[in-house]
Each structure stands twice: as structure tokens, then as C-alpha cells.
Short mmCIF file of C-alpha atoms and ligand atoms in Angstrom, two decimals:
data_model
loop_
_atom_site.label_atom_id
_atom_site.label_comp_id
_atom_site.label_asym_id
_atom_site.label_seq_id
_atom_site.Cartn_x
_atom_site.Cartn_y
_atom_site.Cartn_z
CA MET X 1 -113.61 -136.21 128.85
CA SER X 2 -112.09 -132.85 129.71
CA ALA X 3 -114.56 -130.43 128.22
CA SER X 4 -112.34 -127.65 126.98
CA LEU X 5 -109.74 -129.93 125.45
CA VAL X 6 -111.80 -131.86 122.96
CA ARG X 7 -110.22 -131.68 119.54
CA VAL X 8 -111.36 -133.99 116.79
CA ARG X 9 -110.58 -134.21 113.13
CA PHE X 10 -112.12 -135.24 109.88
CA ALA X 11 -109.39 -136.42 107.56
CA PRO X 12 -110.64 -137.27 104.08
CA SER X 13 -108.36 -138.35 101.28
CA PRO X 14 -109.12 -136.54 98.02
CA THR X 15 -110.02 -139.63 96.06
CA GLY X 16 -113.52 -138.66 94.87
CA TYR X 17 -116.78 -137.26 96.13
CA LEU X 18 -117.62 -137.61 99.82
CA HIS X 19 -119.07 -141.06 100.44
CA VAL X 20 -122.03 -141.24 102.75
CA GLY X 21 -119.89 -143.21 105.24
CA GLY X 22 -117.36 -140.39 105.20
CA ALA X 23 -120.16 -137.94 105.82
CA ARG X 24 -121.20 -139.98 108.86
CA THR X 25 -117.62 -139.80 110.18
CA ALA X 26 -117.58 -136.04 109.57
CA LEU X 27 -120.94 -135.64 111.27
CA PHE X 28 -120.04 -137.66 114.39
CA ASN X 29 -116.82 -135.69 114.79
CA TRP X 30 -118.70 -132.45 114.28
CA LEU X 31 -121.28 -133.47 116.87
CA ILE X 32 -118.60 -134.19 119.45
CA ALA X 33 -116.88 -130.88 118.78
CA ARG X 34 -120.14 -128.98 119.10
CA ARG X 35 -121.29 -130.97 122.11
CA THR X 36 -118.33 -129.93 124.24
CA PRO X 37 -117.79 -126.28 125.11
CA GLY X 38 -114.66 -125.14 123.33
CA GLY X 39 -114.54 -128.32 121.24
CA LYS X 40 -112.84 -127.98 117.87
CA LEU X 41 -113.14 -129.85 114.59
CA VAL X 42 -110.04 -129.84 112.43
CA LEU X 43 -110.39 -130.60 108.73
CA ARG X 44 -107.31 -132.28 107.40
CA ILE X 45 -106.89 -133.26 103.80
CA GLU X 46 -104.82 -136.42 103.58
CA ASP X 47 -103.36 -135.89 100.15
CA THR X 48 -99.93 -137.47 100.34
CA ASP X 49 -100.76 -140.45 98.16
CA ARG X 50 -100.19 -138.87 94.80
CA ARG X 51 -101.19 -141.99 92.87
CA ARG X 52 -104.68 -142.14 94.39
CA HIS X 53 -105.24 -138.41 94.04
CA VAL X 54 -108.33 -137.69 91.97
CA GLU X 55 -108.33 -134.36 90.22
CA ASP X 56 -111.11 -132.08 91.36
CA SER X 57 -112.11 -134.20 94.33
CA LEU X 58 -111.01 -131.68 96.92
CA PRO X 59 -113.42 -128.91 95.89
CA LYS X 60 -116.09 -131.60 95.66
CA ILE X 61 -115.51 -132.81 99.22
CA LEU X 62 -115.47 -129.24 100.53
CA SER X 63 -118.66 -128.38 98.70
CA ASP X 64 -120.34 -131.56 100.00
CA LEU X 65 -119.40 -130.62 103.56
CA ARG X 66 -120.70 -127.09 103.05
CA TRP X 67 -123.93 -128.38 101.55
CA LEU X 68 -124.40 -130.56 104.61
CA GLY X 69 -123.67 -127.56 106.80
CA LEU X 70 -120.77 -129.19 108.64
CA ALA X 71 -118.32 -126.36 109.18
CA TRP X 72 -114.83 -127.01 110.44
CA ASP X 73 -113.12 -124.74 112.93
CA GLU X 74 -109.54 -124.56 112.18
CA GLY X 75 -106.86 -124.41 109.61
CA PRO X 76 -103.44 -122.88 109.18
CA GLU X 77 -104.98 -119.41 109.17
CA ALA X 78 -106.48 -120.09 112.63
CA GLY X 79 -109.86 -118.86 113.69
CA GLY X 80 -113.31 -119.04 112.18
CA ASP X 81 -114.41 -121.20 109.32
CA CYS X 82 -111.04 -121.47 107.68
CA GLY X 83 -108.55 -124.08 106.75
CA PRO X 84 -108.30 -126.89 106.01
CA TYR X 85 -104.85 -128.37 106.61
CA TYR X 86 -103.25 -130.03 103.62
CA GLN X 87 -100.78 -132.79 104.34
CA SER X 88 -99.14 -132.21 100.98
CA ARG X 89 -97.89 -128.87 102.31
CA ARG X 90 -96.32 -130.42 105.40
CA LEU X 91 -93.74 -132.67 103.79
CA GLU X 92 -90.79 -131.28 105.76
CA ILE X 93 -92.52 -131.90 109.06
CA TYR X 94 -93.01 -135.59 108.27
CA GLN X 95 -89.47 -135.96 107.02
CA ARG X 96 -88.19 -134.56 110.31
CA TYR X 97 -89.98 -137.27 112.27
CA VAL X 98 -88.85 -140.01 109.91
CA LYS X 99 -85.29 -138.81 110.45
CA GLN X 100 -85.79 -138.92 114.20
CA LEU X 101 -87.02 -142.51 114.03
CA LEU X 102 -84.09 -143.50 111.83
CA GLU X 103 -81.58 -141.91 114.16
CA ASP X 104 -83.19 -143.51 117.21
CA GLY X 105 -82.93 -146.91 115.54
CA LYS X 106 -86.72 -147.25 115.49
CA ALA X 107 -86.96 -147.27 111.72
CA TYR X 108 -84.63 -148.36 108.95
CA TYR X 109 -84.04 -147.99 105.26
CA ALA X 110 -85.25 -150.92 103.22
CA LEU X 111 -83.65 -151.46 99.85
CA GLU X 112 -85.77 -154.06 98.08
CA THR X 113 -87.00 -153.03 94.68
CA PRO X 114 -90.73 -153.32 93.87
CA GLU X 115 -89.81 -156.28 91.62
CA GLU X 116 -88.02 -158.07 94.44
CA LEU X 117 -91.00 -157.51 96.74
CA ALA X 118 -93.38 -158.77 94.08
CA ALA X 119 -91.30 -161.93 93.70
CA MET X 120 -91.33 -162.49 97.48
CA ARG X 121 -95.08 -162.00 97.52
CA ALA X 122 -95.54 -164.44 94.67
CA ALA X 123 -93.40 -167.05 96.45
CA ALA X 124 -95.48 -166.91 99.66
CA PRO X 125 -98.72 -168.88 100.01
CA LYS X 126 -101.60 -166.73 98.77
CA GLY X 127 -102.45 -163.81 101.07
CA SER X 128 -99.89 -164.74 103.71
CA PHE X 129 -96.97 -162.58 102.64
CA GLN X 130 -95.36 -160.61 105.41
CA TYR X 131 -92.24 -158.54 104.94
CA ARG X 132 -89.32 -160.17 106.73
CA ARG X 133 -87.01 -157.80 108.49
CA PRO X 134 -83.53 -158.10 106.93
CA SER X 135 -80.70 -159.18 109.16
CA PRO X 136 -78.61 -157.20 109.50
CA ARG X 137 -80.70 -154.15 108.64
CA PRO X 138 -79.16 -151.62 106.26
CA THR X 139 -77.43 -148.78 108.09
CA ILE X 140 -78.43 -145.16 107.58
CA GLU X 141 -75.29 -144.68 105.50
CA GLN X 142 -76.07 -147.65 103.28
CA GLY X 143 -79.64 -146.45 102.80
CA GLU X 144 -78.57 -142.95 101.87
CA ALA X 145 -75.90 -144.21 99.53
CA ALA X 146 -78.43 -146.45 97.80
CA ARG X 147 -80.83 -143.55 97.46
CA LYS X 148 -78.09 -141.39 95.92
CA GLN X 149 -77.55 -144.10 93.36
CA GLY X 150 -81.17 -143.69 92.37
CA ARG X 151 -82.46 -146.91 93.96
CA PRO X 152 -86.04 -146.96 95.25
CA VAL X 153 -85.37 -146.76 98.97
CA VAL X 154 -88.20 -146.72 101.51
CA VAL X 155 -88.19 -146.32 105.29
CA ARG X 156 -89.84 -149.02 107.38
CA PHE X 157 -90.90 -148.84 110.99
CA LEU X 158 -89.42 -151.41 113.36
CA MET X 159 -92.63 -152.94 114.62
CA SER X 160 -92.58 -154.34 118.12
CA GLU X 161 -93.44 -158.00 118.47
CA GLU X 162 -95.38 -157.42 121.64
CA ASP X 163 -99.15 -157.22 121.75
CA VAL X 164 -100.60 -153.80 121.16
CA ALA X 165 -103.66 -152.97 123.20
CA ILE X 166 -106.00 -150.15 122.36
CA ARG X 167 -109.05 -149.13 124.30
CA ASP X 168 -111.75 -148.35 121.87
CA GLU X 169 -114.56 -146.16 123.19
CA ILE X 170 -117.08 -148.21 121.23
CA LEU X 171 -115.59 -151.67 120.92
CA GLY X 172 -113.88 -151.82 124.31
CA PRO X 173 -110.37 -153.26 124.66
CA VAL X 174 -108.88 -154.50 121.39
CA VAL X 175 -105.60 -156.39 121.48
CA LEU X 176 -103.61 -157.06 118.36
CA SER X 177 -100.50 -159.10 118.24
CA GLY X 178 -97.53 -157.04 117.08
CA ALA X 179 -95.99 -160.23 115.70
CA GLU X 180 -98.72 -160.34 113.10
CA LEU X 181 -97.77 -156.91 111.85
CA GLU X 182 -94.87 -156.43 109.55
CA ASP X 183 -92.41 -153.56 109.59
CA PHE X 184 -94.64 -151.25 107.60
CA VAL X 185 -93.48 -148.46 105.30
CA ILE X 186 -93.56 -144.96 106.77
CA GLN X 187 -91.80 -143.15 103.95
CA LYS X 188 -92.11 -144.06 100.30
CA SER X 189 -89.28 -144.04 97.81
CA ASP X 190 -90.43 -140.65 96.50
CA GLY X 191 -89.85 -139.15 99.96
CA TRP X 192 -93.55 -138.78 100.75
CA PRO X 193 -94.83 -140.18 104.04
CA THR X 194 -97.37 -142.98 104.07
CA TYR X 195 -100.80 -142.42 105.56
CA HIS X 196 -99.74 -144.03 108.87
CA LEU X 197 -96.85 -141.69 109.55
CA ALA X 198 -98.56 -138.50 108.41
CA CYS X 199 -101.72 -139.34 110.36
CA VAL X 200 -99.87 -140.05 113.61
CA VAL X 201 -97.68 -136.96 113.35
CA ASP X 202 -100.64 -134.73 112.60
CA ASP X 203 -102.87 -136.17 115.30
CA GLU X 204 -100.12 -135.24 117.76
CA LEU X 205 -99.23 -131.81 116.36
CA MET X 206 -102.88 -130.87 115.96
CA GLY X 207 -103.63 -131.91 119.55
CA ILE X 208 -106.27 -134.44 118.56
CA THR X 209 -107.91 -135.93 121.65
CA HIS X 210 -110.40 -138.29 120.00
CA VAL X 211 -110.07 -140.22 116.75
CA LEU X 212 -113.45 -141.24 115.38
CA ARG X 213 -113.23 -143.11 112.12
CA GLY X 214 -114.73 -146.05 110.29
CA GLN X 215 -114.14 -149.57 111.56
CA GLU X 216 -112.16 -150.34 108.42
CA HIS X 217 -109.35 -148.37 110.07
CA LEU X 218 -109.29 -150.49 113.22
CA ILE X 219 -106.56 -152.57 111.64
CA ASN X 220 -104.38 -149.44 111.42
CA SER X 221 -104.70 -148.46 115.05
CA PRO X 222 -102.04 -150.83 116.50
CA LYS X 223 -99.60 -149.42 113.97
CA HIS X 224 -100.52 -145.92 114.96
CA VAL X 225 -100.25 -146.60 118.69
CA SER X 226 -96.82 -148.22 118.17
CA LEU X 227 -95.67 -145.22 116.18
CA GLN X 228 -96.97 -142.86 118.87
CA GLN X 229 -95.00 -144.75 121.50
CA ALA X 230 -91.84 -144.71 119.41
CA LEU X 231 -92.13 -140.96 118.86
CA GLY X 232 -93.07 -140.17 122.48
CA PHE X 233 -96.52 -138.94 121.46
CA ARG X 234 -99.80 -139.13 123.37
CA THR X 235 -102.36 -141.71 122.33
CA PRO X 236 -105.77 -140.18 121.61
CA ALA X 237 -109.01 -141.93 122.51
CA TYR X 238 -110.13 -144.15 119.64
CA ALA X 239 -113.68 -144.82 118.52
CA HIS X 240 -114.22 -146.97 115.43
CA LEU X 241 -117.64 -146.51 113.88
CA PRO X 242 -119.71 -149.47 112.73
CA ILE X 243 -119.68 -150.43 109.06
CA ILE X 244 -122.65 -149.37 106.93
CA PHE X 245 -124.46 -152.16 105.14
CA ASN X 246 -127.12 -152.26 102.45
CA MET X 247 -130.44 -153.79 103.41
CA ASN X 248 -129.45 -157.03 101.66
CA GLY X 249 -126.47 -157.40 103.96
CA SER X 250 -123.77 -156.38 101.49
CA LYS X 251 -121.34 -153.64 102.44
CA MET X 252 -122.36 -150.27 101.06
CA SER X 253 -119.64 -149.22 98.69
CA LYS X 254 -118.93 -146.93 95.78
CA ARG X 255 -118.77 -150.02 93.59
CA ASP X 256 -122.51 -150.59 94.11
CA LYS X 257 -123.06 -147.96 91.44
CA GLU X 258 -120.93 -149.72 88.84
CA LYS X 259 -122.54 -153.05 89.67
CA ALA X 260 -126.04 -151.62 89.20
CA LEU X 261 -125.06 -150.03 85.89
CA ALA X 262 -123.65 -153.34 84.70
CA ARG X 263 -127.01 -154.94 85.48
CA GLY X 264 -128.76 -152.19 83.52
CA GLU X 265 -130.31 -150.75 86.71
CA THR X 266 -130.42 -147.17 87.97
CA PRO X 267 -127.37 -146.71 90.19
CA PRO X 268 -128.17 -146.18 93.88
CA GLU X 269 -127.15 -142.96 95.60
CA ILE X 270 -123.89 -143.53 97.48
CA ASP X 271 -122.00 -140.25 97.62
CA VAL X 272 -123.36 -137.18 99.35
CA HIS X 273 -123.44 -135.51 95.96
CA ASP X 274 -125.73 -138.26 94.61
CA PHE X 275 -128.28 -137.45 97.30
CA ARG X 276 -128.00 -133.75 96.54
CA VAL X 277 -128.63 -134.38 92.85
CA ALA X 278 -131.51 -136.75 93.67
CA GLY X 279 -133.32 -133.99 95.54
CA TYR X 280 -132.80 -134.76 99.22
CA LEU X 281 -132.64 -132.06 101.84
CA PRO X 282 -129.34 -131.97 103.71
CA GLU X 283 -131.36 -131.72 106.94
CA ALA X 284 -133.00 -135.08 106.19
CA LEU X 285 -129.81 -136.77 105.04
CA LEU X 286 -127.89 -135.61 108.12
CA ASN X 287 -130.67 -136.70 110.44
CA PHE X 288 -130.77 -140.08 108.74
CA ILE X 289 -127.01 -140.66 108.80
CA SER X 290 -126.80 -139.57 112.43
CA LEU X 291 -128.74 -142.76 113.18
CA LEU X 292 -126.33 -145.01 111.28
CA GLY X 293 -124.80 -146.52 114.37
CA TRP X 294 -126.16 -144.15 116.98
CA SER X 295 -129.48 -143.89 118.75
CA THR X 296 -130.83 -141.53 121.33
CA GLY X 297 -131.85 -144.24 123.73
CA ASP X 298 -135.54 -143.35 123.50
CA ASP X 299 -137.77 -143.45 120.45
CA THR X 300 -136.66 -140.10 119.09
CA GLU X 301 -135.53 -140.43 115.52
CA GLN X 302 -136.35 -137.23 113.70
CA MET X 303 -134.38 -134.38 115.17
CA SER X 304 -132.59 -131.27 114.12
CA LEU X 305 -128.83 -131.00 114.25
CA GLU X 306 -129.14 -128.87 117.38
CA GLU X 307 -131.14 -131.59 119.08
CA ALA X 308 -128.60 -134.18 117.97
CA VAL X 309 -125.80 -132.02 119.41
CA GLY X 310 -127.60 -131.99 122.74
CA ARG X 311 -128.04 -135.74 122.82
CA PHE X 312 -124.96 -137.18 121.15
CA GLU X 313 -122.66 -139.42 123.20
CA ILE X 314 -119.74 -141.52 121.99
CA GLY X 315 -120.77 -144.15 124.52
CA ALA X 316 -124.14 -144.52 122.80
CA ILE X 317 -122.61 -145.47 119.43
CA ASN X 318 -123.41 -149.08 118.56
CA LYS X 319 -120.89 -151.81 118.02
CA SER X 320 -123.01 -153.60 115.50
CA ASN X 321 -123.35 -152.83 111.81
CA ALA X 322 -125.62 -150.08 110.61
CA LYS X 323 -128.21 -150.63 107.88
CA PHE X 324 -128.88 -148.12 105.18
CA ASP X 325 -132.66 -148.16 104.81
CA ARG X 326 -133.50 -146.08 101.74
CA ASP X 327 -137.26 -146.19 102.36
CA LYS X 328 -136.70 -144.70 105.77
CA LEU X 329 -134.52 -141.98 104.27
CA LEU X 330 -137.26 -141.10 101.79
CA ALA X 331 -139.79 -140.96 104.62
CA PHE X 332 -137.42 -138.67 106.56
CA ASN X 333 -137.10 -136.46 103.50
CA THR X 334 -140.85 -136.24 103.05
CA ASP X 335 -141.24 -135.17 106.66
CA TRP X 336 -138.34 -132.74 106.62
CA ALA X 337 -139.70 -131.03 103.50
CA GLN X 338 -142.79 -130.21 105.53
CA ARG X 339 -140.85 -129.31 108.63
CA VAL X 340 -138.44 -126.67 107.30
CA SER X 341 -139.64 -123.13 106.62
CA PRO X 342 -140.97 -122.29 103.14
CA ALA X 343 -138.00 -119.98 102.65
CA ARG X 344 -135.53 -122.73 103.49
CA LEU X 345 -137.37 -125.19 101.27
CA LEU X 346 -137.21 -122.76 98.38
CA GLU X 347 -133.49 -122.22 98.89
CA ALA X 348 -132.86 -125.99 98.91
CA PHE X 349 -135.06 -126.46 95.83
CA LYS X 350 -133.10 -123.80 93.94
CA ASP X 351 -129.88 -125.58 94.85
CA PHE X 352 -131.35 -128.82 93.51
CA LEU X 353 -132.38 -127.15 90.25
CA ALA X 354 -128.93 -125.56 89.93
CA VAL X 355 -126.93 -128.78 90.47
CA ASN X 356 -129.17 -130.51 87.94
CA ASP X 357 -129.00 -127.60 85.53
CA SER X 358 -132.76 -127.91 85.29
CA PRO X 359 -134.65 -125.71 82.81
CA MET X 360 -136.86 -124.78 85.76
CA ARG X 361 -133.99 -122.87 87.35
CA SER X 362 -134.85 -119.78 85.33
CA GLN X 363 -138.26 -119.45 87.05
CA ASP X 364 -138.68 -116.70 89.62
CA ASP X 365 -138.92 -117.37 93.34
CA ASP X 366 -142.69 -116.84 93.54
CA THR X 367 -143.31 -119.41 90.83
CA LEU X 368 -140.98 -121.96 92.39
CA ALA X 369 -142.53 -121.41 95.82
CA TYR X 370 -145.94 -121.94 94.24
CA VAL X 371 -144.77 -125.21 92.69
CA LEU X 372 -143.49 -126.40 96.05
CA ARG X 373 -146.76 -125.50 97.74
CA ILE X 374 -148.93 -127.37 95.28
CA CYS X 375 -146.66 -130.43 95.34
CA ALA X 376 -146.61 -130.54 99.16
CA GLY X 377 -146.20 -134.04 100.51
CA PHE X 378 -143.55 -134.88 97.90
CA ARG X 379 -140.78 -137.35 98.65
CA SER X 380 -137.91 -135.59 96.91
CA PHE X 381 -137.28 -132.53 94.76
CA ARG X 382 -136.73 -134.91 91.87
CA ASP X 383 -140.38 -135.96 92.17
CA VAL X 384 -141.42 -132.30 92.13
CA GLU X 385 -139.37 -131.65 89.05
CA ALA X 386 -140.68 -134.77 87.34
CA LYS X 387 -144.22 -133.55 87.88
CA ALA X 388 -143.77 -129.86 87.21
CA ALA X 389 -140.99 -129.45 84.64
CA ILE X 390 -143.30 -129.98 81.66
CA LEU X 391 -145.32 -126.93 82.72
CA PHE X 392 -142.32 -124.74 82.02
CA ALA X 393 -141.17 -126.46 78.85
CA PRO X 394 -142.12 -125.20 75.35
CA ASP X 395 -145.59 -126.43 74.31
CA GLU X 396 -144.21 -128.36 71.37
CA THR X 397 -142.08 -130.53 73.66
CA VAL X 398 -145.11 -132.20 75.24
CA GLU X 399 -144.90 -135.87 74.35
CA TYR X 400 -148.12 -137.82 74.59
CA SER X 401 -147.59 -141.14 76.29
CA PRO X 402 -149.31 -143.85 74.21
CA LYS X 403 -150.64 -145.37 77.41
CA ALA X 404 -152.21 -142.10 78.58
CA LEU X 405 -153.71 -141.52 75.12
CA LYS X 406 -155.26 -144.96 75.09
CA LYS X 407 -156.45 -145.03 78.68
CA VAL X 408 -157.73 -141.50 78.98
CA LEU X 409 -158.39 -139.80 75.66
CA ARG X 410 -159.32 -142.67 73.36
CA LYS X 411 -161.09 -144.94 75.83
CA LYS X 412 -164.81 -145.54 75.39
CA GLU X 413 -164.75 -144.39 71.78
CA GLY X 414 -162.89 -141.20 72.46
CA GLN X 415 -164.73 -140.05 75.54
CA GLY X 416 -161.67 -138.06 76.68
CA PHE X 417 -161.52 -136.19 73.37
CA ALA X 418 -165.23 -135.40 73.69
CA MET X 419 -164.59 -133.90 77.10
CA LEU X 420 -161.83 -131.74 75.69
CA GLU X 421 -164.11 -130.57 72.87
CA ASP X 422 -166.64 -129.47 75.41
CA VAL X 423 -164.23 -127.74 77.74
CA LEU X 424 -162.07 -125.98 75.14
CA PRO X 425 -164.54 -123.21 74.21
CA ARG X 426 -165.31 -122.70 77.89
CA LEU X 427 -161.60 -122.21 78.60
CA GLU X 428 -161.30 -119.90 75.58
CA ALA X 429 -164.12 -117.80 76.93
CA LEU X 430 -162.60 -117.34 80.39
CA ALA X 431 -161.68 -113.72 80.99
CA GLU X 432 -159.91 -114.35 84.28
CA TRP X 433 -157.47 -117.24 84.67
CA THR X 434 -157.40 -118.23 88.35
CA THR X 435 -157.89 -121.47 90.26
CA GLU X 436 -161.39 -120.25 91.17
CA THR X 437 -162.51 -119.41 87.65
CA LEU X 438 -160.98 -122.62 86.33
CA GLU X 439 -162.71 -124.65 89.00
CA GLN X 440 -166.05 -123.12 88.01
CA CYS X 441 -165.39 -123.64 84.33
CA ILE X 442 -164.55 -127.31 84.72
CA ALA X 443 -167.47 -127.83 87.11
CA ASP X 444 -169.78 -126.37 84.47
CA SER X 445 -168.40 -128.76 81.87
CA CYS X 446 -168.91 -131.73 84.24
CA GLU X 447 -172.47 -130.70 84.92
CA GLN X 448 -173.28 -130.14 81.28
CA GLN X 449 -172.04 -133.60 80.33
CA ASP X 450 -173.15 -135.30 83.50
CA ARG X 451 -169.63 -136.41 84.30
CA LYS X 452 -167.59 -136.66 87.47
CA LEU X 453 -164.71 -134.21 87.97
CA GLY X 454 -162.03 -136.82 87.24
CA GLU X 455 -163.59 -137.62 83.88
CA VAL X 456 -162.97 -134.08 82.73
CA ALA X 457 -159.87 -133.22 84.74
CA GLN X 458 -157.89 -136.28 83.64
CA PRO X 459 -158.27 -135.65 79.86
CA ILE X 460 -157.17 -132.05 80.47
CA ARG X 461 -154.19 -133.30 82.46
CA VAL X 462 -153.15 -135.62 79.64
CA ALA X 463 -153.72 -132.86 77.08
CA VAL X 464 -151.44 -130.38 78.85
CA THR X 465 -148.71 -132.70 80.18
CA GLY X 466 -148.86 -135.76 77.95
CA THR X 467 -149.11 -137.95 81.06
CA THR X 468 -151.54 -138.78 83.83
CA ILE X 469 -149.39 -137.18 86.52
CA SER X 470 -149.29 -133.50 87.35
CA PRO X 471 -149.79 -131.19 90.29
CA PRO X 472 -153.47 -130.42 91.13
CA ILE X 473 -155.26 -129.58 87.90
CA TYR X 474 -156.33 -125.96 88.56
CA ASP X 475 -152.84 -125.01 89.75
CA THR X 476 -151.36 -126.79 86.77
CA LEU X 477 -153.46 -124.67 84.41
CA VAL X 478 -152.70 -121.47 86.31
CA LEU X 479 -148.97 -122.16 86.02
CA LEU X 480 -149.32 -122.94 82.33
CA GLY X 481 -151.31 -119.79 81.69
CA LYS X 482 -154.17 -119.42 79.26
CA PRO X 483 -152.27 -119.42 75.95
CA GLY X 484 -150.21 -122.47 76.94
CA THR X 485 -153.26 -124.39 78.13
CA LEU X 486 -155.28 -123.65 74.99
CA ASN X 487 -152.35 -124.47 72.77
CA ARG X 488 -151.82 -127.84 74.39
CA VAL X 489 -155.51 -128.77 74.47
CA ARG X 490 -155.72 -127.99 70.74
CA SER X 491 -152.62 -130.08 70.03
CA ALA X 492 -154.17 -132.99 71.93
CA LEU X 493 -157.42 -132.66 70.00
CA ALA X 494 -155.42 -132.78 66.77
CA LEU X 495 -154.44 -136.35 67.73
CA LYS X 496 -158.06 -137.45 67.66
CA GLU X 497 -158.05 -138.33 63.99
CA GLN X 498 -154.70 -140.13 64.11
CA GLU X 499 -154.72 -143.78 64.96
N1 LIG B 501 -107.65 -140.38 105.08
C1 LIG B 501 -108.27 -141.49 105.72
C2 LIG B 501 -109.52 -141.86 104.93
O1 LIG B 501 -109.99 -141.08 104.13
C3 LIG B 501 -108.67 -141.12 107.13
C4 LIG B 501 -108.29 -142.13 108.11
C5 LIG B 501 -108.35 -141.62 109.52
O2 LIG B 501 -109.34 -141.01 109.91
O3 LIG B 501 -107.37 -141.82 110.22
O4 LIG B 501 -110.04 -142.94 105.08
#
């Protein structure tokens, strides 16, 4: 690999949020670019398929990449973190190459209407339809005349019948028989190029040296290599990344979300944005996805991006499928939350609160940092929010869980209520409201009633949150403040007479 020449690309189609598999492709390309001095990552938006275009997906993909911290190097305005390239703005370039292929006799106009093609497909045994090259093929003049008459004319590439061999950096030599490939469309009837043509032209013009993409594109590579040969282009090195599977062996796909919803289950996180909303740190997600098909060769798993840059090798990417182990990801997240600096953790937490439009987002930095400290050891920001949000909500929104009422306040003939009755005047009498004074106050109540700490702390927890889960009790009360605590304890006591 010539160090200074490495140029890779990430080429998403704007069809929705960035899928975690797409993020892995982006990351591996980014790692290669960073690994080699002078290496460059080009971001190319493949937006020529107008039918599949999903409104708004482009800003979403860009914001997902930025959230992950994967910056691209180059765009039309060369230099720095600029770009990306948009294929939809390069129509004339593609048309020039289609014209060249037509004139060289390496492509031809095809005049079948979509209805005629559908009829041919229907007549062929299921799944076996292959476009049959017409004989003789329409001439350029006939094609242009038909187009002028308003007929839906496409341009097809004259596929060679010889075998096409590609050397894949991961899979080794792959040979595909050209005879099994039909003369595929390179320009649609609306004049727009297909993915194959635009991709091949851009890989050449953008000087791409290595194409790393998902294995689902392996089937496209013989077409691309044939097109490169016909156009006199170089063939980049190819590396097709292993497919990502769920732990149950099914392929991880966007449809998993719909399937879960149909079963009445919580949809799994699939897109990068899902993980952001669910409260993962980008550091943890990136670290985790870097291992989807790659390993360092020793036992090192948790590493920063810089460490991954230092260790990444295309040759070390696995051939076999990768498994998406969500428990492992959660464990990574738990560790990363303790590994990053408090300032970084706070920044990431604020981003989480913002994307979720959480009521907690209006809290000041000191308060949020305090919440993070007392919840240390958490698995995700969502868990932190689930525990802490009620402390910042209006007192009247506390909902008492029937189970907590029964198990903590009402049990043993209302022992929990009795505890609250004892502790309330003590809390009312506190002049200073700190973890230390609260600790003393509750200890006094325990001693007075000859109870263990949990027997007093748990009723208080239920009284102020409505549930049995909260951050440590003294911190919880400090965050709530004296008026809030007293208010909520009184509201809980008011439930004593209700059955
Ligand atoms: N636009 C294609 C995709 O999103 C990229 C294919 C490629 O990398 O060549 O799957």
C-alpha cells in the first residue's frame, strides 16, 4: 500500500438514518485514511436514485457522522472538513461517460418498455429472468429517435461473457462468471445514471485506491470491474466487510424494528441515531463497532479511536460474519462512561437530554454533573434519566406505584408510613440541608425506632419518587431540596388512609 496515495470513500445513499452497518463501513474507511500518512476520506452522497430518496435523510446521516466524530476530508471546496460530494450535482459528468461507452460500442440503447420487461420477467421461471441482449442491438440513431418520441429509453452496458476476477483484500480471489450477468442498465430513462455507473466514474475521478464496503455489494464488483475496463479506468483494491448478524443468527436489518413493533416488543436499536437516543456514548459505540469483523490479534478490546488507528489493518478484517452482542455493547458503555473525563461525560449527557427533549435539559451544568456522579456505574444515560428525572419534575407528577406502596409503605400494617411519620418532623426541623445533615437525621430516626437504615430510607425513597429506585437517598433529597422533599413526604402520608 503506497502510504501517501491512500484515498478511500464512504458513499451513503440518502435513504434514511445511518444504519449501524453503514457506520462500521464509515469507521473502517476512516481508520484506513487516518492510519496512512496523507490518507484521505472522501464523503460521497449517492443520491441519483430519486425514487429511493428519503426527505431529510441527508442532514440525518451527516449529523450521525458528526456525532460519531468521523470527519471526512474532502469535498468540492477542497481542504479541511468540508464537502461532501453530491452525485446529483454531477449529472453531466456521468452523461459524458455514458456517451463515450455508446460511441465505443460498449453500451447500447435498449428500447423495451417497463411493461414489456415485466411480461418477460413473468414468462421466465421464478427468479431466473435475465435480460437477453437484442440482436441486432438498436443503433445510437434508433435509440435517440425513440427517446425523442418520448419512449422510455435506457442505456445498457455490454457485459463481457468472460469470467471476471477480483482480488478481495479480505476474501481473497473471487471469480464471477460474466455469462451469469446480464447487460445491466447504466443510464435510466430519465437520464440519471444508475448506482453502478456513477460509482465507477466517481471512484476513478476521485482517485479512490481502496473500496471498503459491505459484503452485500460483492455481487456488484464484477460489474464495476468490467465497467472500469471498458472505460480505461484503474481498478481499486476491494475489501468487502463481513455481514452483521443478530445473536440469534438473523441478519441485522432495519426491518428488525418493524418486526419487533408488530410483536408488541420494544424495537431494538439499529440506526446510529437509535443508539444516540438510547443514551450510548459515541466512544463506546465506535469501539464496539470497530470489533464487528476486526480484531487486534491480542486480547485488547476496549480502546480509543487513536489506539484503533494505530492498530487497524485491512488484512486483519475477518471473513466470517460478525455478531452484534448487545450485552457486550452495554458493558462497553458502562466502562466508557467511567473512562471519559467528567467534562466529556457531561457534554454527552447534555446531547442525550437534547435529542430526547428531556425536561432535565433545563438543569444547569453543576446539577447535571452531580446527577452523573451519584449515578456512577450506570449502563446508559437512559438509565440515569429514568432514575433521576422525577427529581426535577413537579411534585404533583409523582405517581405512586401500587407495588411500591404495598411492599414498602403498607407492609407490616403500615410500617413504612410509621417511619415517615417519625422522620417528617425531623426533616422539617433541619436547618441545613446537606448529605451530612440528612445522614444524621435519618440515622437518628433509625436509632429511635430501632430500625435498620434501609427500613427508613426505602419508605422515604418511595415517598419522594413513587418507586423503589432512585440515586443514593441523601443525594436524592439534596437534589429535591427541602420544600420538595417535605411536600412529597406529606403527599405520601396522605395516602395512608386510602385503601
Ligand atoms: N451507496 C451505496 C450504499 O449506500 C454504497 C455502495 C458502495 O460503497 O459502493 O450502499
